[in-house]
Amino acid sequence: MTSPEIAIDRSSPVPLYFQVAEQFAAAIQRGELAPGDRLDSELQLADRLGLSRPTIRQAIQHLVDKGLIVRRRGVGTQVVRGEVRRAVELTSLHDDLARAGRQPSTSVLELATVECPAKVAAVLGVDPDSPVQHLRRLRFADGEPLAVMRNWLPLDPVRLTLDALQTRGLYAILRASGLRVRSAHQRIGARAATAAEAQMLGERRGAPLLTMTRTAYDDQGRHLEYGEHIYRASRYALDVTVAER
């Protein structure tokens, strides 16, 4: 078991539990606490820091809610991998995970030719009920579920296959077919997980999810794909850089 040095400022207006939690979070982000490391027990931490067990318990729960540690029966409290941080760019989640040193994997839940829903048809610029490719995937990072992704694409110029989708990201498949994703319109939001979504993602029902819709275009301005994705807010964050105009 291990624990970083924690400094408590009792004169600070910052709650004691939050001071403890934030210093643990910083130690995890620095790599001082690695995935799999076990933390001292609540009693040990309370004795060492001179705090009450309810205060320590609140700090631990805060870290659990942020997805930085987990409680496992018979094992104790362990550090898990930090959240996936992803810049808002024209890239696929698969490629971003690989670049970040994470191991991406995919379970293809659905791949079919379907009649295009009216709202998707309006975005893709096709007639409602015209045939399009529809796919739904569960994306993992280091074996842990991270996102559920739905995408719709025209039938031409590329036909998707199960094997390709299980081993590569969608944009890599498009590039290999000679298609270049040049621009996209993207919207980011948040909502609560349904029971089915929570079960797939290993979350509780009602847990916060990040949502993202994206319409991608090629260098000729043609619609390439429309996607609706949900991500575990406890494991995933989007980074945006802004500048003064």
PDB file of C-alpha atoms in Angstrom:
ATOM      1  CA  MET A   1       0.000   0.000   0.000  1.00  0.00           C
ATOM      2  CA  THR A   2       1.122   3.526  -0.705  1.00  0.00           C
ATOM      3  CA  SER A   3       0.132   7.134  -0.230  1.00  0.00           C
ATOM      4  CA  PRO A   4       1.641  10.451  -1.379  1.00  0.00           C
ATOM      5  CA  GLU A   5       2.552  13.232   0.974  1.00  0.00           C
ATOM      6  CA  ILE A   6      -0.614  15.141   1.815  1.00  0.00           C
ATOM      7  CA  ALA A   7      -0.517  18.660   3.293  1.00  0.00           C
ATOM      8  CA  ILE A   8      -3.650  19.792   5.129  1.00  0.00           C
ATOM      9  CA  ASP A   9      -4.367  23.500   5.589  1.00  0.00           C
ATOM     10  CA  ARG A  10      -6.997  23.733   8.318  1.00  0.00           C
ATOM     11  CA  SER A  11      -7.235  27.529   7.936  1.00  0.00           C
ATOM     12  CA  SER A  12      -8.214  27.238   4.257  1.00  0.00           C
ATOM     13  CA  PRO A  13     -11.854  27.684   3.224  1.00  0.00           C
ATOM     14  CA  VAL A  14     -11.389  24.638   0.944  1.00  0.00           C
ATOM     15  CA  PRO A  15     -13.107  21.607   2.544  1.00  0.00           C
ATOM     16  CA  LEU A  16     -10.687  19.124   4.086  1.00  0.00           C
ATOM     17  CA  TYR A  17     -11.977  16.182   2.056  1.00  0.00           C
ATOM     18  CA  PHE A  18     -11.456  18.167  -1.168  1.00  0.00           C
ATOM     19  CA  GLN A  19      -7.883  19.064  -0.195  1.00  0.00           C
ATOM     20  CA  VAL A  20      -7.122  15.366   0.299  1.00  0.00           C
ATOM     21  CA  ALA A  21      -8.870  14.289  -2.909  1.00  0.00           C
ATOM     22  CA  GLU A  22      -7.184  16.910  -5.086  1.00  0.00           C
ATOM     23  CA  GLN A  23      -3.713  16.016  -3.828  1.00  0.00           C
ATOM     24  CA  PHE A  24      -4.355  12.343  -4.530  1.00  0.00           C
ATOM     25  CA  ALA A  25      -5.643  13.267  -8.015  1.00  0.00           C
ATOM     26  CA  ALA A  26      -2.509  15.328  -8.685  1.00  0.00           C
ATOM     27  CA  ALA A  27      -0.284  12.428  -7.595  1.00  0.00           C
ATOM     28  CA  ILE A  28      -2.134  10.117  -9.996  1.00  0.00           C
ATOM     29  CA  GLN A  29      -1.784  12.579 -12.883  1.00  0.00           C
ATOM     30  CA  ARG A  30       1.952  12.965 -12.171  1.00  0.00           C
ATOM     31  CA  GLY A  31       2.422   9.207 -12.224  1.00  0.00           C
ATOM     32  CA  GLU A  32       3.466   9.127  -8.581  1.00  0.00           C
ATOM     33  CA  LEU A  33       0.578   6.712  -8.091  1.00  0.00           C
ATOM     34  CA  ALA A  34       0.379   4.194 -10.938  1.00  0.00           C
ATOM     35  CA  PRO A  35      -2.573   2.106 -12.154  1.00  0.00           C
ATOM     36  CA  GLY A  36      -2.930  -0.906  -9.867  1.00  0.00           C
ATOM     37  CA  ASP A  37      -1.348   0.769  -6.818  1.00  0.00           C
ATOM     38  CA  ARG A  38      -3.308   0.166  -3.623  1.00  0.00           C
ATOM     39  CA  LEU A  39      -4.022   3.060  -1.285  1.00  0.00           C
ATOM     40  CA  ASP A  40      -3.783   2.974   2.485  1.00  0.00           C
ATOM     41  CA  SER A  41      -7.027   2.124   4.248  1.00  0.00           C
ATOM     42  CA  GLU A  42      -9.435   4.800   5.446  1.00  0.00           C
ATOM     43  CA  LEU A  43      -8.334   4.164   9.028  1.00  0.00           C
ATOM     44  CA  GLN A  44      -4.636   4.433   8.152  1.00  0.00           C
ATOM     45  CA  LEU A  45      -5.167   7.660   6.220  1.00  0.00           C
ATOM     46  CA  ALA A  46      -7.333   9.151   8.962  1.00  0.00           C
ATOM     47  CA  ASP A  47      -4.686   8.363  11.596  1.00  0.00           C
ATOM     48  CA  ARG A  48      -1.807   9.672   9.486  1.00  0.00           C
ATOM     49  CA  LEU A  49      -3.524  12.910   8.473  1.00  0.00           C
ATOM     50  CA  GLY A  50      -5.314  13.545  11.757  1.00  0.00           C
ATOM     51  CA  LEU A  51      -8.701  13.602  10.073  1.00  0.00           C
ATOM     52  CA  SER A  52     -11.968  11.823  10.734  1.00  0.00           C
ATOM     53  CA  ARG A  53     -12.871   8.658   8.849  1.00  0.00           C
ATOM     54  CA  PRO A  54     -16.007  10.309   7.348  1.00  0.00           C
ATOM     55  CA  THR A  55     -13.759  13.035   5.883  1.00  0.00           C
ATOM     56  CA  ILE A  56     -11.422  10.436   4.367  1.00  0.00           C
ATOM     57  CA  ARG A  57     -14.371   8.410   3.130  1.00  0.00           C
ATOM     58  CA  GLN A  58     -15.754  11.510   1.386  1.00  0.00           C
ATOM     59  CA  ALA A  59     -12.374  12.167  -0.244  1.00  0.00           C
ATOM     60  CA  ILE A  60     -12.146   8.572  -1.464  1.00  0.00           C
ATOM     61  CA  GLN A  61     -15.685   8.700  -2.853  1.00  0.00           C
ATOM     62  CA  HIS A  62     -14.821  11.911  -4.706  1.00  0.00           C
ATOM     63  CA  LEU A  63     -11.906  10.118  -6.390  1.00  0.00           C
ATOM     64  CA  VAL A  64     -14.135   7.140  -7.208  1.00  0.00           C
ATOM     65  CA  ASP A  65     -16.703   9.470  -8.806  1.00  0.00           C
ATOM     66  CA  LYS A  66     -13.945  11.024 -10.933  1.00  0.00           C
ATOM     67  CA  GLY A  67     -12.940   7.567 -12.152  1.00  0.00           C
ATOM     68  CA  LEU A  68      -9.413   7.762 -10.689  1.00  0.00           C
ATOM     69  CA  ILE A  69      -9.714   4.923  -8.179  1.00  0.00           C
ATOM     70  CA  VAL A  70     -11.941   1.911  -7.626  1.00  0.00           C
ATOM     71  CA  ARG A  71     -12.967  -0.078  -4.569  1.00  0.00           C
ATOM     72  CA  ARG A  72     -12.685  -3.827  -4.957  1.00  0.00           C
ATOM     73  CA  ARG A  73     -13.896  -6.273  -2.344  1.00  0.00           C
ATOM     74  CA  GLY A  74     -11.056  -8.325  -0.940  1.00  0.00           C
ATOM     75  CA  VAL A  75      -8.470  -6.099  -2.638  1.00  0.00           C
ATOM     76  CA  GLY A  76      -9.048  -2.615  -1.299  1.00  0.00           C
ATOM     77  CA  THR A  77      -8.844   0.751  -2.999  1.00  0.00           C
ATOM     78  CA  GLN A  78      -6.796   0.825  -6.208  1.00  0.00           C
ATOM     79  CA  VAL A  79      -5.696   3.440  -8.707  1.00  0.00           C
ATOM     80  CA  VAL A  80      -7.045   3.010 -12.227  1.00  0.00           C
ATOM     81  CA  ARG A  81      -5.916   4.635 -15.437  1.00  0.00           C
ATOM     82  CA  GLY A  82      -6.768   8.311 -15.660  1.00  0.00           C
ATOM     83  CA  GLU A  83      -9.373   9.662 -18.036  1.00  0.00           C
ATOM     84  CA  VAL A  84      -8.783   9.742 -21.765  1.00  0.00           C
ATOM     85  CA  ARG A  85      -8.121  13.336 -22.801  1.00  0.00           C
ATOM     86  CA  ARG A  86      -8.810  14.050 -26.444  1.00  0.00           C
ATOM     87  CA  ALA A  87      -8.332  17.227 -28.441  1.00  0.00           C
ATOM     88  CA  VAL A  88     -11.273  18.295 -30.579  1.00  0.00           C
ATOM     89  CA  GLU A  89      -9.751  17.555 -33.979  1.00  0.00           C
ATOM     90  CA  LEU A  90     -10.520  15.710 -37.199  1.00  0.00           C
ATOM     91  CA  THR A  91      -9.314  12.379 -35.844  1.00  0.00           C
ATOM     92  CA  SER A  92     -10.891   9.096 -34.808  1.00  0.00           C
ATOM     93  CA  LEU A  93     -11.052   7.854 -31.239  1.00  0.00           C
ATOM     94  CA  HIS A  94      -9.213   4.676 -32.287  1.00  0.00           C
ATOM     95  CA  ASP A  95      -6.226   6.644 -33.595  1.00  0.00           C
ATOM     96  CA  ASP A  96      -6.223   9.030 -30.613  1.00  0.00           C
ATOM     97  CA  LEU A  97      -6.107   6.130 -28.159  1.00  0.00           C
ATOM     98  CA  ALA A  98      -3.227   4.489 -30.026  1.00  0.00           C
ATOM     99  CA  ARG A  99      -1.245   7.744 -30.059  1.00  0.00           C
ATOM    100  CA  ALA A 100      -1.808   8.168 -26.333  1.00  0.00           C
ATOM    101  CA  GLY A 101      -0.295   4.754 -25.621  1.00  0.00           C
ATOM    102  CA  ARG A 102      -3.654   3.142 -24.838  1.00  0.00           C
ATOM    103  CA  GLN A 103      -4.754  -0.127 -26.397  1.00  0.00           C
ATOM    104  CA  PRO A 104      -7.934   0.393 -28.452  1.00  0.00           C
ATOM    105  CA  SER A 105     -10.272  -2.458 -29.266  1.00  0.00           C
ATOM    106  CA  THR A 106     -13.731  -2.589 -30.768  1.00  0.00           C
ATOM    107  CA  SER A 107     -16.841  -4.721 -30.536  1.00  0.00           C
ATOM    108  CA  VAL A 108     -19.044  -4.214 -33.590  1.00  0.00           C
ATOM    109  CA  LEU A 109     -22.621  -4.399 -32.328  1.00  0.00           C
ATOM    110  CA  GLU A 110     -24.299  -3.739 -35.668  1.00  0.00           C
ATOM    111  CA  LEU A 111     -23.324  -3.343 -39.324  1.00  0.00           C
ATOM    112  CA  ALA A 112     -26.185  -3.240 -41.785  1.00  0.00           C
ATOM    113  CA  THR A 113     -27.740  -1.484 -44.746  1.00  0.00           C
ATOM    114  CA  VAL A 114     -30.817   0.360 -43.457  1.00  0.00           C
ATOM    115  CA  GLU A 115     -33.361   2.929 -44.582  1.00  0.00           C
ATOM    116  CA  CYS A 116     -31.960   6.318 -43.648  1.00  0.00           C
ATOM    117  CA  PRO A 117     -33.854   8.007 -40.777  1.00  0.00           C
ATOM    118  CA  ALA A 118     -35.292  11.394 -41.716  1.00  0.00           C
ATOM    119  CA  LYS A 119     -33.068  13.404 -39.344  1.00  0.00           C
ATOM    120  CA  VAL A 120     -29.931  11.658 -40.645  1.00  0.00           C
ATOM    121  CA  ALA A 121     -31.020  12.043 -44.255  1.00  0.00           C
ATOM    122  CA  ALA A 122     -31.301  15.796 -43.780  1.00  0.00           C
ATOM    123  CA  VAL A 123     -27.743  15.922 -42.446  1.00  0.00           C
ATOM    124  CA  LEU A 124     -26.216  13.609 -45.070  1.00  0.00           C
ATOM    125  CA  GLY A 125     -28.051  15.247 -47.950  1.00  0.00           C
ATOM    126  CA  VAL A 126     -29.782  12.045 -49.095  1.00  0.00           C
ATOM    127  CA  ASP A 127     -33.451  11.189 -49.572  1.00  0.00           C
ATOM    128  CA  PRO A 128     -35.287   9.859 -46.491  1.00  0.00           C
ATOM    129  CA  ASP A 129     -35.562   6.069 -46.457  1.00  0.00           C
ATOM    130  CA  SER A 130     -32.788   5.737 -49.049  1.00  0.00           C
ATOM    131  CA  PRO A 131     -30.322   2.909 -48.238  1.00  0.00           C
ATOM    132  CA  VAL A 132     -27.288   3.841 -46.127  1.00  0.00           C
ATOM    133  CA  GLN A 133     -24.728   1.953 -44.091  1.00  0.00           C
ATOM    134  CA  HIS A 134     -25.357   1.962 -40.340  1.00  0.00           C
ATOM    135  CA  LEU A 135     -22.861   0.775 -37.749  1.00  0.00           C
ATOM    136  CA  ARG A 136     -22.858   0.681 -33.961  1.00  0.00           C
ATOM    137  CA  ARG A 137     -19.662  -0.042 -32.044  1.00  0.00           C
ATOM    138  CA  LEU A 138     -18.529  -0.369 -28.449  1.00  0.00           C
ATOM    139  CA  ARG A 139     -15.008   1.053 -28.137  1.00  0.00           C
ATOM    140  CA  PHE A 140     -12.621  -0.077 -25.376  1.00  0.00           C
ATOM    141  CA  ALA A 141      -9.425   1.468 -24.009  1.00  0.00           C
ATOM    142  CA  ASP A 142      -7.089  -1.083 -22.396  1.00  0.00           C
ATOM    143  CA  GLY A 143      -9.989  -3.504 -22.156  1.00  0.00           C
ATOM    144  CA  GLU A 144     -12.282  -1.019 -20.383  1.00  0.00           C
ATOM    145  CA  PRO A 145     -15.488   0.174 -22.128  1.00  0.00           C
ATOM    146  CA  LEU A 146     -15.238   3.854 -23.052  1.00  0.00           C
ATOM    147  CA  ALA A 147     -17.733   4.826 -25.762  1.00  0.00           C
ATOM    148  CA  VAL A 148     -20.702   3.685 -27.817  1.00  0.00           C
ATOM    149  CA  MET A 149     -20.598   5.016 -31.369  1.00  0.00           C
ATOM    150  CA  ARG A 150     -23.297   5.038 -34.062  1.00  0.00           C
ATOM    151  CA  ASN A 151     -22.506   6.140 -37.615  1.00  0.00           C
ATOM    152  CA  TRP A 152     -24.377   6.408 -40.894  1.00  0.00           C
ATOM    153  CA  LEU A 153     -22.593   6.543 -44.269  1.00  0.00           C
ATOM    154  CA  PRO A 154     -23.703   6.533 -47.924  1.00  0.00           C
ATOM    155  CA  LEU A 155     -23.404   3.156 -49.655  1.00  0.00           C
ATOM    156  CA  ASP A 156     -20.744   4.512 -52.007  1.00  0.00           C
ATOM    157  CA  PRO A 157     -17.832   4.953 -52.443  1.00  0.00           C
ATOM    158  CA  VAL A 158     -16.757   2.597 -49.629  1.00  0.00           C
ATOM    159  CA  ARG A 159     -18.408  -0.520 -48.235  1.00  0.00           C
ATOM    160  CA  LEU A 160     -17.504  -1.262 -44.629  1.00  0.00           C
ATOM    161  CA  THR A 161     -16.641  -4.758 -43.385  1.00  0.00           C
ATOM    162  CA  LEU A 162     -16.769  -6.317 -39.943  1.00  0.00           C
ATOM    163  CA  ASP A 163     -13.090  -7.276 -40.009  1.00  0.00           C
ATOM    164  CA  ALA A 164     -11.945  -3.763 -40.893  1.00  0.00           C
ATOM    165  CA  LEU A 165     -14.087  -2.130 -38.211  1.00  0.00           C
ATOM    166  CA  GLN A 166     -12.775  -4.464 -35.516  1.00  0.00           C
ATOM    167  CA  THR A 167      -9.149  -3.613 -36.218  1.00  0.00           C
ATOM    168  CA  ARG A 168      -9.115  -0.014 -37.483  1.00  0.00           C
ATOM    169  CA  GLY A 169     -10.789   3.305 -36.874  1.00  0.00           C
ATOM    170  CA  LEU A 170     -13.463   4.526 -39.273  1.00  0.00           C
ATOM    171  CA  TYR A 171     -11.367   7.408 -40.599  1.00  0.00           C
ATOM    172  CA  ALA A 172      -8.417   5.083 -41.247  1.00  0.00           C
ATOM    173  CA  ILE A 173     -10.743   2.911 -43.333  1.00  0.00           C
ATOM    174  CA  LEU A 174     -11.961   5.956 -45.265  1.00  0.00           C
ATOM    175  CA  ARG A 175      -8.393   7.129 -45.894  1.00  0.00           C
ATOM    176  CA  ALA A 176      -7.378   3.672 -47.141  1.00  0.00           C
ATOM    177  CA  SER A 177     -10.229   3.908 -49.656  1.00  0.00           C
ATOM    178  CA  GLY A 178      -8.881   7.199 -50.984  1.00  0.00           C
ATOM    179  CA  LEU A 179     -11.310   9.426 -49.056  1.00  0.00           C
ATOM    180  CA  ARG A 180     -10.048  12.410 -47.111  1.00  0.00           C
ATOM    181  CA  VAL A 181     -11.955  13.872 -44.183  1.00  0.00           C
ATOM    182  CA  ARG A 182     -11.444  17.567 -44.786  1.00  0.00           C
ATOM    183  CA  SER A 183     -13.903  19.270 -42.411  1.00  0.00           C
ATOM    184  CA  ALA A 184     -16.677  18.499 -39.961  1.00  0.00           C
ATOM    185  CA  HIS A 185     -19.467  20.104 -38.001  1.00  0.00           C
ATOM    186  CA  GLN A 186     -19.453  18.894 -34.428  1.00  0.00           C
ATOM    187  CA  ARG A 187     -21.725  19.387 -31.422  1.00  0.00           C
ATOM    188  CA  ILE A 188     -20.805  18.391 -27.857  1.00  0.00           C
ATOM    189  CA  GLY A 189     -23.282  17.930 -25.030  1.00  0.00           C
ATOM    190  CA  ALA A 190     -24.114  15.852 -21.980  1.00  0.00           C
ATOM    191  CA  ARG A 191     -26.932  13.709 -20.628  1.00  0.00           C
ATOM    192  CA  ALA A 192     -27.669  10.846 -18.255  1.00  0.00           C
ATOM    193  CA  ALA A 193     -27.091   7.201 -19.213  1.00  0.00           C
ATOM    194  CA  THR A 194     -30.042   4.942 -19.912  1.00  0.00           C
ATOM    195  CA  ALA A 195     -30.149   1.517 -18.280  1.00  0.00           C
ATOM    196  CA  ALA A 196     -28.929  -0.174 -21.476  1.00  0.00           C
ATOM    197  CA  GLU A 197     -26.114   2.334 -21.998  1.00  0.00           C
ATOM    198  CA  ALA A 198     -25.018   2.046 -18.380  1.00  0.00           C
ATOM    199  CA  GLN A 199     -24.814  -1.736 -18.679  1.00  0.00           C
ATOM    200  CA  MET A 200     -22.667  -1.558 -21.824  1.00  0.00           C
ATOM    201  CA  LEU A 201     -20.317   1.068 -20.380  1.00  0.00           C
ATOM    202  CA  GLY A 202     -19.979  -0.334 -16.871  1.00  0.00           C
ATOM    203  CA  GLU A 203     -21.653   2.685 -15.282  1.00  0.00           C
ATOM    204  CA  ARG A 204     -24.693   3.154 -13.080  1.00  0.00           C
ATOM    205  CA  ARG A 205     -28.024   4.132 -14.590  1.00  0.00           C
ATOM    206  CA  GLY A 206     -28.223   7.916 -14.766  1.00  0.00           C
ATOM    207  CA  ALA A 207     -24.430   8.379 -14.754  1.00  0.00           C
ATOM    208  CA  PRO A 208     -23.233  11.423 -16.725  1.00  0.00           C
ATOM    209  CA  LEU A 209     -22.286  10.860 -20.345  1.00  0.00           C
ATOM    210  CA  LEU A 210     -20.624  13.168 -22.823  1.00  0.00           C
ATOM    211  CA  THR A 211     -22.345  13.255 -26.195  1.00  0.00           C
ATOM    212  CA  MET A 212     -20.953  14.218 -29.562  1.00  0.00           C
ATOM    213  CA  THR A 213     -22.546  14.427 -32.997  1.00  0.00           C
ATOM    214  CA  ARG A 214     -20.379  14.956 -36.063  1.00  0.00           C
ATOM    215  CA  THR A 215     -21.021  15.423 -39.758  1.00  0.00           C
ATOM    216  CA  ALA A 216     -17.837  14.944 -41.801  1.00  0.00           C
ATOM    217  CA  TYR A 217     -17.121  16.168 -45.325  1.00  0.00           C
ATOM    218  CA  ASP A 218     -14.458  15.361 -47.915  1.00  0.00           C
ATOM    219  CA  ASP A 219     -12.326  17.916 -49.758  1.00  0.00           C
ATOM    220  CA  GLN A 220     -15.091  18.307 -52.361  1.00  0.00           C
ATOM    221  CA  GLY A 221     -17.630  19.212 -49.700  1.00  0.00           C
ATOM    222  CA  ARG A 222     -19.474  15.901 -50.007  1.00  0.00           C
ATOM    223  CA  HIS A 223     -20.978  14.235 -46.952  1.00  0.00           C
ATOM    224  CA  LEU A 224     -18.848  11.305 -45.770  1.00  0.00           C
ATOM    225  CA  GLU A 225     -20.516  10.273 -42.539  1.00  0.00           C
ATOM    226  CA  TYR A 226     -22.760  11.311 -39.670  1.00  0.00           C
ATOM    227  CA  GLY A 227     -22.052  10.039 -36.155  1.00  0.00           C
ATOM    228  CA  GLU A 228     -23.733  10.049 -32.749  1.00  0.00           C
ATOM    229  CA  HIS A 229     -21.335   9.044 -29.971  1.00  0.00           C
ATOM    230  CA  ILE A 230     -21.594   8.790 -26.185  1.00  0.00           C
ATOM    231  CA  TYR A 231     -18.623   8.656 -23.789  1.00  0.00           C
ATOM    232  CA  ARG A 232     -18.202   7.869 -20.098  1.00  0.00           C
ATOM    233  CA  ALA A 233     -17.717  11.245 -18.405  1.00  0.00           C
ATOM    234  CA  SER A 234     -15.792   9.476 -15.626  1.00  0.00           C
ATOM    235  CA  ARG A 235     -13.180   8.249 -18.135  1.00  0.00           C
ATOM    236  CA  TYR A 236     -13.205  10.768 -20.960  1.00  0.00           C
ATOM    237  CA  ALA A 237     -12.627  14.486 -21.497  1.00  0.00           C
ATOM    238  CA  LEU A 238     -12.435  16.761 -24.525  1.00  0.00           C
ATOM    239  CA  ASP A 239      -9.729  19.439 -24.687  1.00  0.00           C
ATOM    240  CA  VAL A 240     -10.339  22.622 -26.644  1.00  0.00           C
ATOM    241  CA  THR A 241      -7.787  25.360 -27.299  1.00  0.00           C
ATOM    242  CA  VAL A 242      -9.183  28.850 -27.837  1.00  0.00           C
ATOM    243  CA  ALA A 243      -7.496  32.037 -28.988  1.00  0.00           C
ATOM    244  CA  GLU A 244      -8.457  35.684 -29.234  1.00  0.00           C
ATOM    245  CA  ARG A 245      -9.560  36.746 -32.697  1.00  0.00           C
TER     246      ARG A 245
END
